[in-house]
C-alpha positions as CSV (number, residue, x, y, z in Angstrom):
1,X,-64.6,112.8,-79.3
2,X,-65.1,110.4,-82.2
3,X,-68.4,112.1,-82.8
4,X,-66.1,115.4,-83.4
5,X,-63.3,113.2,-85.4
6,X,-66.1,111.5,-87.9
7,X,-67.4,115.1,-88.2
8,X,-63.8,116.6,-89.0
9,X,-63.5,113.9,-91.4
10,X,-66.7,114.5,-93.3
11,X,-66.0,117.8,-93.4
12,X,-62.5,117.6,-94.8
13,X,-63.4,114.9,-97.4
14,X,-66.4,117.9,-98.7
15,X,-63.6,120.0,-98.8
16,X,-61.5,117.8,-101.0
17,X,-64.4,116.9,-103.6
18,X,-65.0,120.7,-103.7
19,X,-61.4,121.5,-105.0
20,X,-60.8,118.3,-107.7
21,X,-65.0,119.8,-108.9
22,X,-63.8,123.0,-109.0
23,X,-60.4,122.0,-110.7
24,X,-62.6,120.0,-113.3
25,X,-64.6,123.1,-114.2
26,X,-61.8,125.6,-114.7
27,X,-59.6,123.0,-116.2
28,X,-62.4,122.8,-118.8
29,X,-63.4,126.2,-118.9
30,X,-59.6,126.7,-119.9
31,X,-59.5,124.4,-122.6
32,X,-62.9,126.1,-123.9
33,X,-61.9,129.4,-123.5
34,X,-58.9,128.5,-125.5
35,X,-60.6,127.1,-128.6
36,X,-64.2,129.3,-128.7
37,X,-63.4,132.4,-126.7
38,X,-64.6,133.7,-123.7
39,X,-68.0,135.3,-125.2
40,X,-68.6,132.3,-127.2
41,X,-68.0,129.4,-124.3
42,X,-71.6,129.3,-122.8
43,X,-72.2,127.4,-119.0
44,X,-73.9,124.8,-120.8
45,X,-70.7,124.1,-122.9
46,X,-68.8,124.2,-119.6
47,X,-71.1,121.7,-117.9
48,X,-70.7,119.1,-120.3
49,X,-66.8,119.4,-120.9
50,X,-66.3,119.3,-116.9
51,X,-69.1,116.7,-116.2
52,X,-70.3,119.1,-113.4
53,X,-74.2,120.2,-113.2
54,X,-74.7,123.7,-114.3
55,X,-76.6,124.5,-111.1
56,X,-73.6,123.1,-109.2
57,X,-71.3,125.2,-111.5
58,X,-73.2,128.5,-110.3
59,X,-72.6,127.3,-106.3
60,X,-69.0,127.1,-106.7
61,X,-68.2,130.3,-109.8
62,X,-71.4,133.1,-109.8
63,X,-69.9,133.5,-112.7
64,X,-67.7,133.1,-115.8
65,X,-65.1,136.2,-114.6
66,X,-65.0,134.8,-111.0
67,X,-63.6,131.7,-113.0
68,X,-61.5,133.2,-114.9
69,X,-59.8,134.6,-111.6
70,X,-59.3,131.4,-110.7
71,X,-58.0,130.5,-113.6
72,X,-55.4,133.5,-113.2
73,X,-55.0,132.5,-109.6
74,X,-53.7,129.1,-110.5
75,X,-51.6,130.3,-113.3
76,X,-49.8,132.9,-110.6
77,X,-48.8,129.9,-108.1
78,X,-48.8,127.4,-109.9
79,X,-47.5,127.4,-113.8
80,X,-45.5,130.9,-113.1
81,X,-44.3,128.9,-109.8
82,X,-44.3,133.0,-107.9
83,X,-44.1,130.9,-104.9
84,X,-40.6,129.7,-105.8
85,X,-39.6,133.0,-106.9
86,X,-40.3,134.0,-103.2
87,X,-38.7,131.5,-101.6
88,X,-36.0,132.0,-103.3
89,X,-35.8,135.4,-102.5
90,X,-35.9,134.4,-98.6
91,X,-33.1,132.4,-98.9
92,X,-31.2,134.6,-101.1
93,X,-30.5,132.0,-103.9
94,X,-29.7,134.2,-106.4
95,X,-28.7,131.7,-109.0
96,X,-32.4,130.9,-108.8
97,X,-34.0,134.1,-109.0
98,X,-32.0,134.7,-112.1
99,X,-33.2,130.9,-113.3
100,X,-36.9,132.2,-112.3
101,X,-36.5,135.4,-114.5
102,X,-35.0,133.3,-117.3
103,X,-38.3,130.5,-117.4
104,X,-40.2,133.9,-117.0
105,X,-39.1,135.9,-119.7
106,X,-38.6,132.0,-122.1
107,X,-42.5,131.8,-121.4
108,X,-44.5,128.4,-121.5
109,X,-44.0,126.1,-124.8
110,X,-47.7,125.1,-124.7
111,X,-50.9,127.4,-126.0
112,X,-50.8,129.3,-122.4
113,X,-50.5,132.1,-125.2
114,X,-54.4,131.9,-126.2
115,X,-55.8,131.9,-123.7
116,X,-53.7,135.2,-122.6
117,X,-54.8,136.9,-125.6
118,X,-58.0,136.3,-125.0
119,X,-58.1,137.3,-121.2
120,X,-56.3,140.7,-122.2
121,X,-59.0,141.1,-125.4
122,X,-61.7,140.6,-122.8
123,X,-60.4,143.2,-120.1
124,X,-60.8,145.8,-122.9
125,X,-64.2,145.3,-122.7
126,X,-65.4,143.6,-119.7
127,X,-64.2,146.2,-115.9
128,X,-64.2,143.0,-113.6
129,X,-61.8,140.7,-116.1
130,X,-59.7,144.2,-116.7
131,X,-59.5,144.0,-112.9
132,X,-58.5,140.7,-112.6
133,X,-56.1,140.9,-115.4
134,X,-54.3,144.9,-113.3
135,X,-54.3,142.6,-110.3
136,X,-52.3,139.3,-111.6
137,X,-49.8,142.1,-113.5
138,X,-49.0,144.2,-110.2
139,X,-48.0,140.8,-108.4
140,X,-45.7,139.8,-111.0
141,X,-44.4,143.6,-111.2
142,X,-43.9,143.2,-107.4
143,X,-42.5,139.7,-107.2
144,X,-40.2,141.0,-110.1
145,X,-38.8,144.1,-108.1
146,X,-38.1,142.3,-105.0
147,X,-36.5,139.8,-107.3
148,X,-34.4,142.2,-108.7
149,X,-33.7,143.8,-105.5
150,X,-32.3,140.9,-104.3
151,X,-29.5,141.0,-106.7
152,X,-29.2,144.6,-106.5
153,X,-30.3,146.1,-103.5
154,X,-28.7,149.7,-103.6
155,X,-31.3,152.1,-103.0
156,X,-29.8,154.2,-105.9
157,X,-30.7,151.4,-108.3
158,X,-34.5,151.9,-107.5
159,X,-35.5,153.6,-110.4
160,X,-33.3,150.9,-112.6
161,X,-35.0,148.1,-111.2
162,X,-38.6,149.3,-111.9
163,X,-37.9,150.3,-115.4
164,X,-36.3,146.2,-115.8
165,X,-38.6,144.7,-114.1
166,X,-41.8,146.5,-116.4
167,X,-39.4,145.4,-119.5
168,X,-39.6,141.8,-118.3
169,X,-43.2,142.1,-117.6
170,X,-43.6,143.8,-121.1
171,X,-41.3,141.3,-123.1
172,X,-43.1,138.2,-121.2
173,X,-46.4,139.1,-122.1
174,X,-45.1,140.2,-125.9
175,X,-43.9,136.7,-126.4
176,X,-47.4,135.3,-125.3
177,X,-49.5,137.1,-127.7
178,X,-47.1,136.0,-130.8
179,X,-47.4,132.3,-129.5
180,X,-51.4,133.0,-129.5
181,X,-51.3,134.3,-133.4
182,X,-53.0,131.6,-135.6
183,X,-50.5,129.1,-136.7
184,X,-47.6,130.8,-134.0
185,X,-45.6,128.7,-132.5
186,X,-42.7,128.8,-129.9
187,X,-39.7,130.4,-131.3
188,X,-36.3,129.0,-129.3
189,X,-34.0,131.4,-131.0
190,X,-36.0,134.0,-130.4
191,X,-36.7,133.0,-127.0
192,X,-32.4,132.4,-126.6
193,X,-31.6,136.2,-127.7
194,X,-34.0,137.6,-125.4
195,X,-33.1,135.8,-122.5
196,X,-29.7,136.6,-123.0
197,X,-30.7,140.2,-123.7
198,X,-32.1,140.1,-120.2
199,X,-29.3,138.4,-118.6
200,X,-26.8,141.4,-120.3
201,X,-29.2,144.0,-118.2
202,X,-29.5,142.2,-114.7
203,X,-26.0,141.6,-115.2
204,X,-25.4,145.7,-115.7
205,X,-28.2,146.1,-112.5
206,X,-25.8,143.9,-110.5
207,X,-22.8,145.7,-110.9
């Protein structure tokens, strides 16, 4: 038994220092991407920013798209927060599915914007990032329609509620690629008038 405990603990301690070396490599791989671009961020470049081994860098990405969708991953449950958007929808909080589609729409205040303009660039060329990229989009699409169902579940409305939820989807990304324009920056009155814009029409869906 403490044989099979010491072994459980080794194992969960590998475990640990596997996510916080993986999390150092796309964390710098991020910041990279961001400033050179994909093509021009080589795994050398990546090893010294992240402090992790190239060789090690190969064991845990085979390569720079498979990090990339781990990037995009992250970015789904994590800085888009789809899990709260779900839980919410369980619960049927609707004050904070509209609050979800609100942050969504507003967009992040930080360069997220570059390094989404440069994923999407990339999928034009490259068939496993443009798989990566039609992947990450039909989530959001999805978590955006059961969102929307939520607050208006008529079957009637069906057609409505696709149509909004590929205009939120559209307008989100659209503010992400002008904050990734060189000297762009985050626009709040902009940002206002198209949240309330949206508001106006999940309002309509609602009634």
């Amino acid at each position: 038994m403490v044989a099979e405990a010491d072994h459980k603990k080794e194992l969960d301690l590998q475990t640990q220092r596997t996510l916080e070396r993986r999390s150092k490599i796309t964390d710098a791989a991020r910041k990279l991407f961001i400033e050179n671009g994909f093509h021009n961020t080589g795994m050398a470049q990546l090893s010294k920013e992240s402090g992790v081994l190239v060789g090690q860098i190969y064991r845990d990405f085979c390569s720079k798209e498979e990090i990339v969708s781990a990037i995009v991953e992250w970015d789904l449950q994590e800085s888009l927060a789809v899990e709260d958007l779900r839980a919410a929808i369980a619960i049927k909080d609707r004050d904070a599915v509209k609050e979800w589609i609100r942050q969504y729409v507003r967009g992040p205040e930080d360069d997220s914007g570059v390094l989404f303009a440069e994923i999407v660039a990339e999928s034009s060329r490259n068939p496993k990032i443009a798989g990566i990229t039609r992947e990450a989009l039909e989530q959001m699409r999805t978590a955006i329609v059961d969102a929307l169902m939520l607050l208006a579940p008529d079957p009637a409305k069906a057609e409505t509620r696709e149509r909004l939820a590929r205009a939120i989807l559209s307008i989100s990304g659209g503010m992400l690629m002008q904050q990734s324009i060189p000297l762009g920056q985050y626009d709040k009155k902009l940002s206002d008038h198209i949240v309330a814009m949206i508001d106006r029409e999940v309002s309509e869906l609602e009634r």
